[in-house]
mmCIF file of N, CA and C in Angstrom:
data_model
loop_
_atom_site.group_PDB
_atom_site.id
_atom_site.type_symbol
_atom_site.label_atom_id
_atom_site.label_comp_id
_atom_site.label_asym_id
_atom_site.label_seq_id
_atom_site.Cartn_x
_atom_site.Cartn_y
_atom_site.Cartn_z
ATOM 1 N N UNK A 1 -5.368 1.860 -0.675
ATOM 2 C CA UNK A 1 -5.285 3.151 -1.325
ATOM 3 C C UNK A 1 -3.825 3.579 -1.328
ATOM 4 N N UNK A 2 -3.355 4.671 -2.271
ATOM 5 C CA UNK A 2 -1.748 4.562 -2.395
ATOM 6 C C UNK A 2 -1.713 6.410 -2.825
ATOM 7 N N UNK A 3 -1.025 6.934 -2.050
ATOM 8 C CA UNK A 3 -0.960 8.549 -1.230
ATOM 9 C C UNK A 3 0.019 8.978 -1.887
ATOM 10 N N UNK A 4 0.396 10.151 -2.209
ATOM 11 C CA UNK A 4 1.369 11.177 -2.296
ATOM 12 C C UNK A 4 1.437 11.489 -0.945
ATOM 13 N N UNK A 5 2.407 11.460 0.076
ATOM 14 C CA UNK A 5 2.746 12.263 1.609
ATOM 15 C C UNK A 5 3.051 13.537 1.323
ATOM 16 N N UNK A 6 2.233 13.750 2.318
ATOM 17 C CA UNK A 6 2.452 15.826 2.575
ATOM 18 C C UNK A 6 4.024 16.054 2.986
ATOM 19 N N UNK A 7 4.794 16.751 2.664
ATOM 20 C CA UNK A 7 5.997 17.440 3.174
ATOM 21 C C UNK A 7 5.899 18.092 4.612
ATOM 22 N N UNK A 8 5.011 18.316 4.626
ATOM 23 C CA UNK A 8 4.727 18.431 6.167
ATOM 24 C C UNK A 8 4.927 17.646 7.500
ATOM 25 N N UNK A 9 4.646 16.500 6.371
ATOM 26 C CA UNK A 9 4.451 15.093 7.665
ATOM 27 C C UNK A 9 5.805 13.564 6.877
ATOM 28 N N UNK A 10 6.746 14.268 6.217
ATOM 29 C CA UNK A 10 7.702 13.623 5.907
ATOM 30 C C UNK A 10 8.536 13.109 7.249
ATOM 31 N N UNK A 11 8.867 11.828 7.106
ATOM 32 C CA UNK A 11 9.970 11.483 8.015
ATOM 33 C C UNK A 11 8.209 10.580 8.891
ATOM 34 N N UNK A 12 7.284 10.719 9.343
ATOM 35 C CA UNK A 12 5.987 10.111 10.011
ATOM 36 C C UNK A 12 5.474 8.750 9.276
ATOM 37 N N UNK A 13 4.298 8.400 9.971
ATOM 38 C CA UNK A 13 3.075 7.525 8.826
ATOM 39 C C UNK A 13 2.255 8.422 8.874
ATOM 40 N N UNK A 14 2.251 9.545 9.011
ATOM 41 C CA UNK A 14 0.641 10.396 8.469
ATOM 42 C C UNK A 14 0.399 10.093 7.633
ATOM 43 N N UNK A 15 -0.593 10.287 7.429
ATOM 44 C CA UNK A 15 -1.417 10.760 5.889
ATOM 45 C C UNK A 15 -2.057 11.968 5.649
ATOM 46 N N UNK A 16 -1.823 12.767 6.815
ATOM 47 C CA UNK A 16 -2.957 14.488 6.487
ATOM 48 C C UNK A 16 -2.684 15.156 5.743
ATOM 49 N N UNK A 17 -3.177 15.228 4.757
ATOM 50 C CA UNK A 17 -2.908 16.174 3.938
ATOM 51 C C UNK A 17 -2.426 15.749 2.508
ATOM 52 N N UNK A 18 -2.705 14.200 2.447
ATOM 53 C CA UNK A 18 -1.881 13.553 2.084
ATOM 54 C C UNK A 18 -2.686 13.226 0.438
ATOM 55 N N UNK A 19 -2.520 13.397 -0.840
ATOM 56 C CA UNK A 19 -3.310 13.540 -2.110
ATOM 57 C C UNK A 19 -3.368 11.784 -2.539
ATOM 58 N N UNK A 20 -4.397 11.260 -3.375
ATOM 59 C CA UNK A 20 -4.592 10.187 -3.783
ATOM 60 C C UNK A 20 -3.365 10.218 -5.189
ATOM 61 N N UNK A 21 -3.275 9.226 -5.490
ATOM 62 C CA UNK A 21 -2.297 8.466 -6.803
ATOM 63 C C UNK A 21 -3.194 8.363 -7.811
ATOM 64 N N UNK A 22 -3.411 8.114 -8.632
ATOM 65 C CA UNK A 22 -4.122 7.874 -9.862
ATOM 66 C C UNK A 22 -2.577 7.133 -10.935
ATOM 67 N N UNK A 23 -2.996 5.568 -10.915
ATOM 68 C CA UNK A 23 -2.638 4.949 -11.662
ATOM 69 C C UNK A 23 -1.074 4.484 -11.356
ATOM 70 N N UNK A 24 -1.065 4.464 -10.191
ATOM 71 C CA UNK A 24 0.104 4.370 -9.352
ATOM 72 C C UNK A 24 0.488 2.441 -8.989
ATOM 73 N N UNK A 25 1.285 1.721 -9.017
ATOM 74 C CA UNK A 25 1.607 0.539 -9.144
ATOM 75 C C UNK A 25 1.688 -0.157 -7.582
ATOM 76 N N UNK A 26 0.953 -1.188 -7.613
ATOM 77 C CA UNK A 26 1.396 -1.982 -6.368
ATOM 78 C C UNK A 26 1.484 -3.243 -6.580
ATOM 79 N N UNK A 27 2.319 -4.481 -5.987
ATOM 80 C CA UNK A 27 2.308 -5.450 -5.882
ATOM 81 C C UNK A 27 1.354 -6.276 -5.296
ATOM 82 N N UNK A 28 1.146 -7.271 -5.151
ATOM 83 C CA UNK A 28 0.631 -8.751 -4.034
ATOM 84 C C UNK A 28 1.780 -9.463 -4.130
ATOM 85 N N UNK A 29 2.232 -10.320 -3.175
ATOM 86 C CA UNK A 29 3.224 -11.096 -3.429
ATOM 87 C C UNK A 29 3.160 -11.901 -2.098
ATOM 88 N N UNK A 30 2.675 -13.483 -2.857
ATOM 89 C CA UNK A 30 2.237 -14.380 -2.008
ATOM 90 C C UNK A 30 3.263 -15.735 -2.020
ATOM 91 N N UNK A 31 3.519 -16.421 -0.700
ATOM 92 C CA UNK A 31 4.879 -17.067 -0.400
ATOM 93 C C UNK A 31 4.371 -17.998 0.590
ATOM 94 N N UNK A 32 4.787 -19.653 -0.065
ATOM 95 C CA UNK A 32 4.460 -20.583 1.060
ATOM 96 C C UNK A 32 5.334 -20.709 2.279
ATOM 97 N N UNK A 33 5.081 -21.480 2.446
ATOM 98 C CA UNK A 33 5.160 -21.458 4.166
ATOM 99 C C UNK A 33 6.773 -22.357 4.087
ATOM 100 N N UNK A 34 7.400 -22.469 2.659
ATOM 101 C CA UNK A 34 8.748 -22.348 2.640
ATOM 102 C C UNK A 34 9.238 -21.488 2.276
ATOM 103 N N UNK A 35 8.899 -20.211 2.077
ATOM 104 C CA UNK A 35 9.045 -18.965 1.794
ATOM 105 C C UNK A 35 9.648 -19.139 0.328
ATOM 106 N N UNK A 36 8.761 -19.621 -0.190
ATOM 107 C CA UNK A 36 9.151 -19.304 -2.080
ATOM 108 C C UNK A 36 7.628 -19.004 -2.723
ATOM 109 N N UNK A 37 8.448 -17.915 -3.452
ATOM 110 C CA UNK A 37 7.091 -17.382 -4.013
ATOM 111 C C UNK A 37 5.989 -18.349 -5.236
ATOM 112 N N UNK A 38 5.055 -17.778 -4.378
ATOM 113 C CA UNK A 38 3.585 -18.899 -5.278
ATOM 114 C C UNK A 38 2.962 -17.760 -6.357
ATOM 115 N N UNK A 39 3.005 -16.569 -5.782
ATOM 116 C CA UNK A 39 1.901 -15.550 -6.703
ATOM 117 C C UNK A 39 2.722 -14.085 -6.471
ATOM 118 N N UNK A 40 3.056 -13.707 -7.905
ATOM 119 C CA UNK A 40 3.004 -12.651 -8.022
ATOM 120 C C UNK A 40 2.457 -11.982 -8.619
ATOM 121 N N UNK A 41 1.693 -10.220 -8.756
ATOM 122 C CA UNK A 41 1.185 -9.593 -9.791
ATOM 123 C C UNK A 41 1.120 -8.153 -9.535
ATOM 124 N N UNK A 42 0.969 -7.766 -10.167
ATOM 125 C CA UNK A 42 0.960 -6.142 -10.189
ATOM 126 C C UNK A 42 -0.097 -5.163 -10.422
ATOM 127 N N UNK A 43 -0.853 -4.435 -9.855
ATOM 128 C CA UNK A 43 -2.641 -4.128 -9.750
ATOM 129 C C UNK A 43 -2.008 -2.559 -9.856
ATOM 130 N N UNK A 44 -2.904 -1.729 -10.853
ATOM 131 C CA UNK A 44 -3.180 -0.246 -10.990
ATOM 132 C C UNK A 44 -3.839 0.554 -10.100
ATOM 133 N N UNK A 45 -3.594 1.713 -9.522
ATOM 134 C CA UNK A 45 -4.919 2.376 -8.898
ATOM 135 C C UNK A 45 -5.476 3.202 -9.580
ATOM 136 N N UNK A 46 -6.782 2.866 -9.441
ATOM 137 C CA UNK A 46 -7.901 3.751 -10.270
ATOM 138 C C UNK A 46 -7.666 5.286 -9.541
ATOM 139 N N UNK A 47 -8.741 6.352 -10.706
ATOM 140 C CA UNK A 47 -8.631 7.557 -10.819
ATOM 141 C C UNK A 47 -8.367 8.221 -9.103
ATOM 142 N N UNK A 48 -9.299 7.386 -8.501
ATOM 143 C CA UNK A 48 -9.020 7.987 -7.156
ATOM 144 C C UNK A 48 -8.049 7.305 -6.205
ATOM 145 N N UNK A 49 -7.304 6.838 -6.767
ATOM 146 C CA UNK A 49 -6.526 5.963 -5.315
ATOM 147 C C UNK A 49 -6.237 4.794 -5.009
ATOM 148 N N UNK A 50 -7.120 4.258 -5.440
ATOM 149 C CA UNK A 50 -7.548 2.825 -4.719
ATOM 150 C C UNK A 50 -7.203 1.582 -5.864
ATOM 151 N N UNK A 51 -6.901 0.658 -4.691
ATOM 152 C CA UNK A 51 -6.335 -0.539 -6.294
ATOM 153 C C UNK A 51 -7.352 -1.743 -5.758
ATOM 154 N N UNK A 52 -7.850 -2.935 -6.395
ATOM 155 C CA UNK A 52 -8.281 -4.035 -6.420
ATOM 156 C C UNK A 52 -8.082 -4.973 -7.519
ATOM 157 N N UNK A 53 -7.535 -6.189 -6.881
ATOM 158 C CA UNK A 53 -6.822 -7.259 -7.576
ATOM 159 C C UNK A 53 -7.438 -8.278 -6.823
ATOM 160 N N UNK A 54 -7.814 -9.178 -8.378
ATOM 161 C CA UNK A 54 -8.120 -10.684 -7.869
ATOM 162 C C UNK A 54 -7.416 -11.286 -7.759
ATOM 163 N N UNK A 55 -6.835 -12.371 -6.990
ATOM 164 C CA UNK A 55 -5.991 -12.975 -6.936
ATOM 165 C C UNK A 55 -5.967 -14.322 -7.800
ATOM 166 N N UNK A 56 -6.602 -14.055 -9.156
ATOM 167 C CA UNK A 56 -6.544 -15.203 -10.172
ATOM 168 C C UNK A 56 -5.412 -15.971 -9.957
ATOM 169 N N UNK A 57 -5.509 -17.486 -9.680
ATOM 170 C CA UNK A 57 -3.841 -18.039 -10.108
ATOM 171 C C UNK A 57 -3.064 -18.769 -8.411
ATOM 172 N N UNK A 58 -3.910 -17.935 -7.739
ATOM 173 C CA UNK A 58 -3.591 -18.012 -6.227
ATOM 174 C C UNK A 58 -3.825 -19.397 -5.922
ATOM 175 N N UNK A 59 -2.665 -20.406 -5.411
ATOM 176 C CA UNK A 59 -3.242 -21.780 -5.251
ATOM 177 C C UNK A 59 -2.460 -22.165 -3.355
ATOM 178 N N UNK A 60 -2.909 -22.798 -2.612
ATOM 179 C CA UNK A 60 -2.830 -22.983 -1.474
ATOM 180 C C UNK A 60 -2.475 -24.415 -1.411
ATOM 181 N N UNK A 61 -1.145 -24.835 -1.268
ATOM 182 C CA UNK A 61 -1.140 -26.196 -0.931
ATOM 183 C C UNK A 61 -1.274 -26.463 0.665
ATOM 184 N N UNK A 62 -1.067 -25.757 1.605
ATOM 185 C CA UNK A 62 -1.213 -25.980 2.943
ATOM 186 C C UNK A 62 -2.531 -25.213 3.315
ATOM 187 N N UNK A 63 -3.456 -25.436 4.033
ATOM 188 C CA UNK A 63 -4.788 -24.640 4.053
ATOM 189 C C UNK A 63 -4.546 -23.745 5.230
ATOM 190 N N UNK A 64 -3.540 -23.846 6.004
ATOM 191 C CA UNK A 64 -3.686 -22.577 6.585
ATOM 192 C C UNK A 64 -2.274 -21.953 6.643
ATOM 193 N N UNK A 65 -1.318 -22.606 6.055
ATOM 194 C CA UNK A 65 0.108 -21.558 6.358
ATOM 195 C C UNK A 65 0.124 -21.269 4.841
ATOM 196 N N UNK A 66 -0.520 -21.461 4.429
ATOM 197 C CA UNK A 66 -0.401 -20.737 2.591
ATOM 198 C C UNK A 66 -1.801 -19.830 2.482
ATOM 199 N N UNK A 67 -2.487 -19.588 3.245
ATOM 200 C CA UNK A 67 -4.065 -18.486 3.415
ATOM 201 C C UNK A 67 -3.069 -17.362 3.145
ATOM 202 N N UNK A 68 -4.159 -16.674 1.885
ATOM 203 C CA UNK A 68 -3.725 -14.948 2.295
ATOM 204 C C UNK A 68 -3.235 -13.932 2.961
ATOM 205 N N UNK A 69 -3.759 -14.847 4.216
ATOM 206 C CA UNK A 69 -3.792 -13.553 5.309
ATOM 207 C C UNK A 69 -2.350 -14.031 5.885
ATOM 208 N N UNK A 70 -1.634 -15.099 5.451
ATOM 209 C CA UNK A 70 -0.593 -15.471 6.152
ATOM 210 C C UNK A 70 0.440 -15.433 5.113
ATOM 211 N N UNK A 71 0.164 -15.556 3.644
ATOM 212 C CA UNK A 71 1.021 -15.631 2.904
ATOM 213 C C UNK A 71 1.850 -14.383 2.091
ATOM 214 N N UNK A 72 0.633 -13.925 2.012
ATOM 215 C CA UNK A 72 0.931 -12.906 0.843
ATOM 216 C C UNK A 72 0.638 -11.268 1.909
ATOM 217 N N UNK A 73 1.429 -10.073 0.774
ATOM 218 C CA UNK A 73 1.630 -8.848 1.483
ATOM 219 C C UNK A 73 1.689 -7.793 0.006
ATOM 220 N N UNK A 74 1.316 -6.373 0.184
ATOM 221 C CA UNK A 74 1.254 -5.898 -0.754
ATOM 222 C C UNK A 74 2.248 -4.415 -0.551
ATOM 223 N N UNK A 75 3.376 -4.401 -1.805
ATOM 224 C CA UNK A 75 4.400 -3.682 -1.874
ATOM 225 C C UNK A 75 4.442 -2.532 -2.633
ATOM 226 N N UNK A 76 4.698 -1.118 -2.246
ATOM 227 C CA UNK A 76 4.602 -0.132 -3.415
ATOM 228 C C UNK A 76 5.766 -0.590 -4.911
ATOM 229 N N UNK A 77 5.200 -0.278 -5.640
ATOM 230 C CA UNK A 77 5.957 -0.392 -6.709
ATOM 231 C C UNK A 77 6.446 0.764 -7.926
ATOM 232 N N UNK A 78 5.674 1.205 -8.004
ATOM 233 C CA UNK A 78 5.901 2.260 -8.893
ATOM 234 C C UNK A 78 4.905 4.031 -8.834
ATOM 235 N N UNK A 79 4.774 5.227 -8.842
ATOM 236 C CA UNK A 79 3.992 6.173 -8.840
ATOM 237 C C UNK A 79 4.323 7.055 -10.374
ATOM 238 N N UNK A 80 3.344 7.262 -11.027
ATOM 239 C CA UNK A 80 3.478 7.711 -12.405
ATOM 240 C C UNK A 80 4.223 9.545 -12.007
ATOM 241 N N UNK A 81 3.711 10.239 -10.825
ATOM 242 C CA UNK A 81 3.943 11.376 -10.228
ATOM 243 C C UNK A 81 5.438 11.342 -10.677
ATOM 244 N N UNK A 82 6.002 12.359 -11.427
ATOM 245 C CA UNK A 82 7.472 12.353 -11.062
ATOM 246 C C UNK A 82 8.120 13.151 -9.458
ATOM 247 N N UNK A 83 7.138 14.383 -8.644
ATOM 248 C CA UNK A 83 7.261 15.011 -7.744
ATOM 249 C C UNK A 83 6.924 14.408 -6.518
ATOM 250 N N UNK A 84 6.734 12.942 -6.756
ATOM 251 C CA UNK A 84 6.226 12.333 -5.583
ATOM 252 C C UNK A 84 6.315 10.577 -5.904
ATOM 253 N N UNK A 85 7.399 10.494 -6.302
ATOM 254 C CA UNK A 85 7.672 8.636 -6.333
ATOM 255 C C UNK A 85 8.501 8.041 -5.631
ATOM 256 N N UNK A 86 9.097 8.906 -4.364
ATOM 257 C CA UNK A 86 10.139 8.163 -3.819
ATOM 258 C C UNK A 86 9.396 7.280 -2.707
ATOM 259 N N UNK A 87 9.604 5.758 -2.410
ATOM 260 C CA UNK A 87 8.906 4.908 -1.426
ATOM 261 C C UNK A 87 9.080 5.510 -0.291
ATOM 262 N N UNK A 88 7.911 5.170 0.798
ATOM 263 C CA UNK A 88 8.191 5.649 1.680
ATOM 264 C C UNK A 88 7.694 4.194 2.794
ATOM 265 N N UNK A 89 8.173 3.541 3.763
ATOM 266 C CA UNK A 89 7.458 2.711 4.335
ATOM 267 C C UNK A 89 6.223 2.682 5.348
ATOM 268 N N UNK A 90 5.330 3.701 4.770
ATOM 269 C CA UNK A 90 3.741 3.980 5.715
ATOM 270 C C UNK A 90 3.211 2.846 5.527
ATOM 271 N N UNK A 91 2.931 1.976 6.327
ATOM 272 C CA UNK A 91 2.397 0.395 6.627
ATOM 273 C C UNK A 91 2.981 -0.220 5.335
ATOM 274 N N UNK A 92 4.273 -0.243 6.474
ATOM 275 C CA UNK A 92 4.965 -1.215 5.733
ATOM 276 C C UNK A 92 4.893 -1.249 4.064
ATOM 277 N N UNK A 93 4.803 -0.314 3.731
ATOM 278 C CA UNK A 93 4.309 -0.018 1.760
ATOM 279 C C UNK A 93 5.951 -0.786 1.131
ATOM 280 N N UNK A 94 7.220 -0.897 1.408
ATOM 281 C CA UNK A 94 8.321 -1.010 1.209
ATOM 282 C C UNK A 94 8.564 -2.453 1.664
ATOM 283 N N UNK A 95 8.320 -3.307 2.577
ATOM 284 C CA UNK A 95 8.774 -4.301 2.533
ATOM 285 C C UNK A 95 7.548 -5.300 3.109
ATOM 286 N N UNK A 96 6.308 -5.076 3.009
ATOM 287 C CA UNK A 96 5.234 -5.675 2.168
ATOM 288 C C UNK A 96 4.116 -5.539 3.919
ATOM 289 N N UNK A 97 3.065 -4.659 3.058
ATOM 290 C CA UNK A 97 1.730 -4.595 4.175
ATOM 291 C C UNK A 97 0.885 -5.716 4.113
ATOM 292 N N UNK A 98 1.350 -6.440 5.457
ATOM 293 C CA UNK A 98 0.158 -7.996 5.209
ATOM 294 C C UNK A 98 -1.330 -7.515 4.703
ATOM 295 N N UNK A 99 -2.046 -8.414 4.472
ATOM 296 C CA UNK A 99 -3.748 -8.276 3.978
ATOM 297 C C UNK A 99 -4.210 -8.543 5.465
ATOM 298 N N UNK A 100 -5.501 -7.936 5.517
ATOM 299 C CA UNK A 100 -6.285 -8.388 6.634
ATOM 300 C C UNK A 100 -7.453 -8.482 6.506
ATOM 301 N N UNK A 101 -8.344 -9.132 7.443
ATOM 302 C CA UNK A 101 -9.642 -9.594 6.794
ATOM 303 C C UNK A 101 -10.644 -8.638 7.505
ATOM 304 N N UNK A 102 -11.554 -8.006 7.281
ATOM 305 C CA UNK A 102 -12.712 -6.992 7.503
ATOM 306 C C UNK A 102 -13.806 -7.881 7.276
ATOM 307 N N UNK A 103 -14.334 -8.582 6.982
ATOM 308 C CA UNK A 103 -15.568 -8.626 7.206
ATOM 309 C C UNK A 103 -16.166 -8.793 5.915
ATOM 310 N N UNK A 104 -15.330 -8.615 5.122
ATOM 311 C CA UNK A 104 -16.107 -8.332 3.406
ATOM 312 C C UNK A 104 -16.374 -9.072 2.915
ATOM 313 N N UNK A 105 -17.574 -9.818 1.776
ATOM 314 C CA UNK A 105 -17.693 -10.660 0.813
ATOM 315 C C UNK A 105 -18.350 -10.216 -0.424
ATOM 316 N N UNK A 106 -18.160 -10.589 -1.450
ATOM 317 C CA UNK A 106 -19.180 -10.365 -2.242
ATOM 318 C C UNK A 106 -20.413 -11.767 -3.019
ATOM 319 N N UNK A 107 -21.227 -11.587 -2.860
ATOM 320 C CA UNK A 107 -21.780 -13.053 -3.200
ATOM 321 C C UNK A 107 -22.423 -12.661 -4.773
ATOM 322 N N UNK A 108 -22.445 -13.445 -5.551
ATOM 323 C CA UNK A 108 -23.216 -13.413 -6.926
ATOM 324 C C UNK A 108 -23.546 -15.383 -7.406
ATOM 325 N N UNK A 109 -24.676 -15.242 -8.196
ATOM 326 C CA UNK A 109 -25.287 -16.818 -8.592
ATOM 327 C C UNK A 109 -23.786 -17.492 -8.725
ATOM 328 N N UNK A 110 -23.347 -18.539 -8.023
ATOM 329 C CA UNK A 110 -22.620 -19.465 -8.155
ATOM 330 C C UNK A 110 -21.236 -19.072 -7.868
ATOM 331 N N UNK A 111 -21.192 -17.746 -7.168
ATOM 332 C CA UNK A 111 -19.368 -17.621 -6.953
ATOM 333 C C UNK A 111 -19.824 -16.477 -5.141
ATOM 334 N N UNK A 112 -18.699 -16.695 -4.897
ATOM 335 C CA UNK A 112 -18.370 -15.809 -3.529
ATOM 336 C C UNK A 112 -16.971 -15.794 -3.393
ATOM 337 N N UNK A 113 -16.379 -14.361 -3.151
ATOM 338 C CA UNK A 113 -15.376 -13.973 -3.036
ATOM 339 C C UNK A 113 -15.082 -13.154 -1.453
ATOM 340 N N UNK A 114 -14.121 -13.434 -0.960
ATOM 341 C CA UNK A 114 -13.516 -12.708 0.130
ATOM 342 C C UNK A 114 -12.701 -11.531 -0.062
ATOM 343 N N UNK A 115 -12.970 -11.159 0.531
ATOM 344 C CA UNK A 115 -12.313 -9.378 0.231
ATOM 345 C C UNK A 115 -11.244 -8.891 1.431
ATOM 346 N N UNK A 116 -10.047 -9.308 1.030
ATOM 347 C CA UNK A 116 -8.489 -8.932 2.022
ATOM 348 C C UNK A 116 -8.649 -6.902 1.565
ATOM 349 N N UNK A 117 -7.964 -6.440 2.732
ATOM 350 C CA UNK A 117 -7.575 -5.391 2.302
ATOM 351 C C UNK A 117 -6.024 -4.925 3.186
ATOM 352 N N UNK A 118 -5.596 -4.132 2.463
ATOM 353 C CA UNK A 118 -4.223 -3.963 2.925
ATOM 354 C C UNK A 118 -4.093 -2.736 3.327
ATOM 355 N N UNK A 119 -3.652 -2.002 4.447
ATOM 356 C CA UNK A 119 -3.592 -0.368 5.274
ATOM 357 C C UNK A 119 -3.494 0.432 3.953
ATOM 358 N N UNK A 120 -3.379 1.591 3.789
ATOM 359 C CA UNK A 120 -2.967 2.870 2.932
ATOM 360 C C UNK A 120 -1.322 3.230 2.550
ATOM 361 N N UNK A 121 -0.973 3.446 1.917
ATOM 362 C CA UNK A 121 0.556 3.293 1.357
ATOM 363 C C UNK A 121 0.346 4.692 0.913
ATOM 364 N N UNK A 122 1.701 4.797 1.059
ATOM 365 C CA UNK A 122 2.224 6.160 0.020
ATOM 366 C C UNK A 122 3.282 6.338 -0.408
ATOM 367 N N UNK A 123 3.811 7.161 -1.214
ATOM 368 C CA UNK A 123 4.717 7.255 -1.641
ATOM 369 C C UNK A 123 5.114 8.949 -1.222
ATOM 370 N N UNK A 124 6.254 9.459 -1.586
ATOM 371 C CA UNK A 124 7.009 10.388 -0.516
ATOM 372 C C UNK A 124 7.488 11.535 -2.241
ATOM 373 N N UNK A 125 7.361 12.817 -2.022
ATOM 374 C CA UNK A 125 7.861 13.875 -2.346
ATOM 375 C C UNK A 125 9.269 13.676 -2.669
ATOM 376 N N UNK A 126 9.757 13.879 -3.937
ATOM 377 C CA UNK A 126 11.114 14.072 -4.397
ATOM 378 C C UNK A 126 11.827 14.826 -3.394
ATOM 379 N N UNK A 127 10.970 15.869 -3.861
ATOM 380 C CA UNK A 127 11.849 17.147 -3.073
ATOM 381 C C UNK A 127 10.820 18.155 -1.870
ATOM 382 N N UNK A 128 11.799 18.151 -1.446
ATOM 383 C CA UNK A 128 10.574 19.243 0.206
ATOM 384 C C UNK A 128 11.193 20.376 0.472
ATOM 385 N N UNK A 129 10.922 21.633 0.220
ATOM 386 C CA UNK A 129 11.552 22.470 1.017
ATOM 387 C C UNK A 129 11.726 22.342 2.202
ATOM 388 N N UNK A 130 12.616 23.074 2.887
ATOM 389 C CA UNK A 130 12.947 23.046 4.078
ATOM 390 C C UNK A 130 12.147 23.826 5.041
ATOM 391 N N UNK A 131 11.484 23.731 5.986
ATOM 392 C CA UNK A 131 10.431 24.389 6.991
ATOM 393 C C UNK A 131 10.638 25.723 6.831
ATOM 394 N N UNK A 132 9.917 26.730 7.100
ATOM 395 C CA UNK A 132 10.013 28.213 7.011
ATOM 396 C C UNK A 132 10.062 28.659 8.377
ATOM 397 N N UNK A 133 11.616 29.164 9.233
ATOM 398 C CA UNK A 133 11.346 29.492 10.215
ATOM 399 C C UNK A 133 10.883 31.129 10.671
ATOM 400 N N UNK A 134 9.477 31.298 11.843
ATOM 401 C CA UNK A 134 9.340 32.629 11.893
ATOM 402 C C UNK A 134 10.633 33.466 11.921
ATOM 403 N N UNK A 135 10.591 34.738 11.465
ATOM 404 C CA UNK A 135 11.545 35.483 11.641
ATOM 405 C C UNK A 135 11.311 35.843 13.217
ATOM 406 N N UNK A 136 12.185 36.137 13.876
ATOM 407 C CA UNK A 136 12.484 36.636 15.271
ATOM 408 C C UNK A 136 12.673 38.099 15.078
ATOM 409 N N UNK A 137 11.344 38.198 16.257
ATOM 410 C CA UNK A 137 10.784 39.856 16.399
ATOM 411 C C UNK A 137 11.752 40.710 17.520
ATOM 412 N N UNK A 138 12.339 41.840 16.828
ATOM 413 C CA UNK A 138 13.148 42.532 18.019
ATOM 414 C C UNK A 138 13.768 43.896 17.000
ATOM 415 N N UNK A 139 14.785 44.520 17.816
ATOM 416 C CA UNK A 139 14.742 45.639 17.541
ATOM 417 C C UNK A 139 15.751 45.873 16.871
ATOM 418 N N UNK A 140 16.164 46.720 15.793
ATOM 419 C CA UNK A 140 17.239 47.096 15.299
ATOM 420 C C UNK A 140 18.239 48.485 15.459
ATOM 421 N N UNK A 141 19.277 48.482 15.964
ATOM 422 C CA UNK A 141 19.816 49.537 16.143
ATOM 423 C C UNK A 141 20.695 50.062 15.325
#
């Protein structure tokens, strides 16, 4: 999923408070185990947030130092928001959030797919005002 960050919680990895993207850009970017890239592509997030990409194209010459979970990592790339596109690195969104494996599959007649997912990303507020400090209560003479 890929966040607008609250100004509140700028400079953190929160997320409280933190609004969904709609149509906001992320990478995959998958690299053998000589570190040259095998797969790249670029996945949309739907209305609420969230992106899913097949990894059509994805080929493994080593079976376990070229696996997903070892190869490839997913990078913010772009936010359509103009008030909220500056990167911010909340799991690693900036210089690439590995995939990890949950548990997921989907099965249908003659295919099964594994389902990587990558932490929550966001992207960061142009601009933030500066905190509002209480005024200090006392007396005037």
């Amino acid at each position: 999923m890929v966040y607008c960050q609250s100004c509140k919680y700028q400079g953190t990895w929160s997320l409280s408070d933190a609004k969904p993207i709609a149509s906001a850009k992320v990478s995959v970017i998958c690299k053998n185990y000589h570190r040259h890239v095998t797969y790249y592509k670029v996945f949309e997030t739907d209305p609420h947030g969230y992106f899913y990409g097949q990894l059509k194209g994805f080929k493994m010459a080593h079976p376990i130092l070229d696996h997903p979970l070892h190869a490839c990592s997913v990078k913010l790339v772009s936010s359509p928001l103009e008030d909220c596109n500056l990167l911010s690195n909340i799991n690693y969104g900036m210089y690439g959030a590995k995939l990890r494996y949950e548990d997921k599959h989907l099965v249908r007649h003659g295919y099964e797919a594994v389902i990587y997912t990558a932490g929550p990303l966001a992207f960061r507020p142009s601009y933030c005002p500066p905190p509002m400090k209480d005024e200090e209560s006392g007396t005037h003479e």
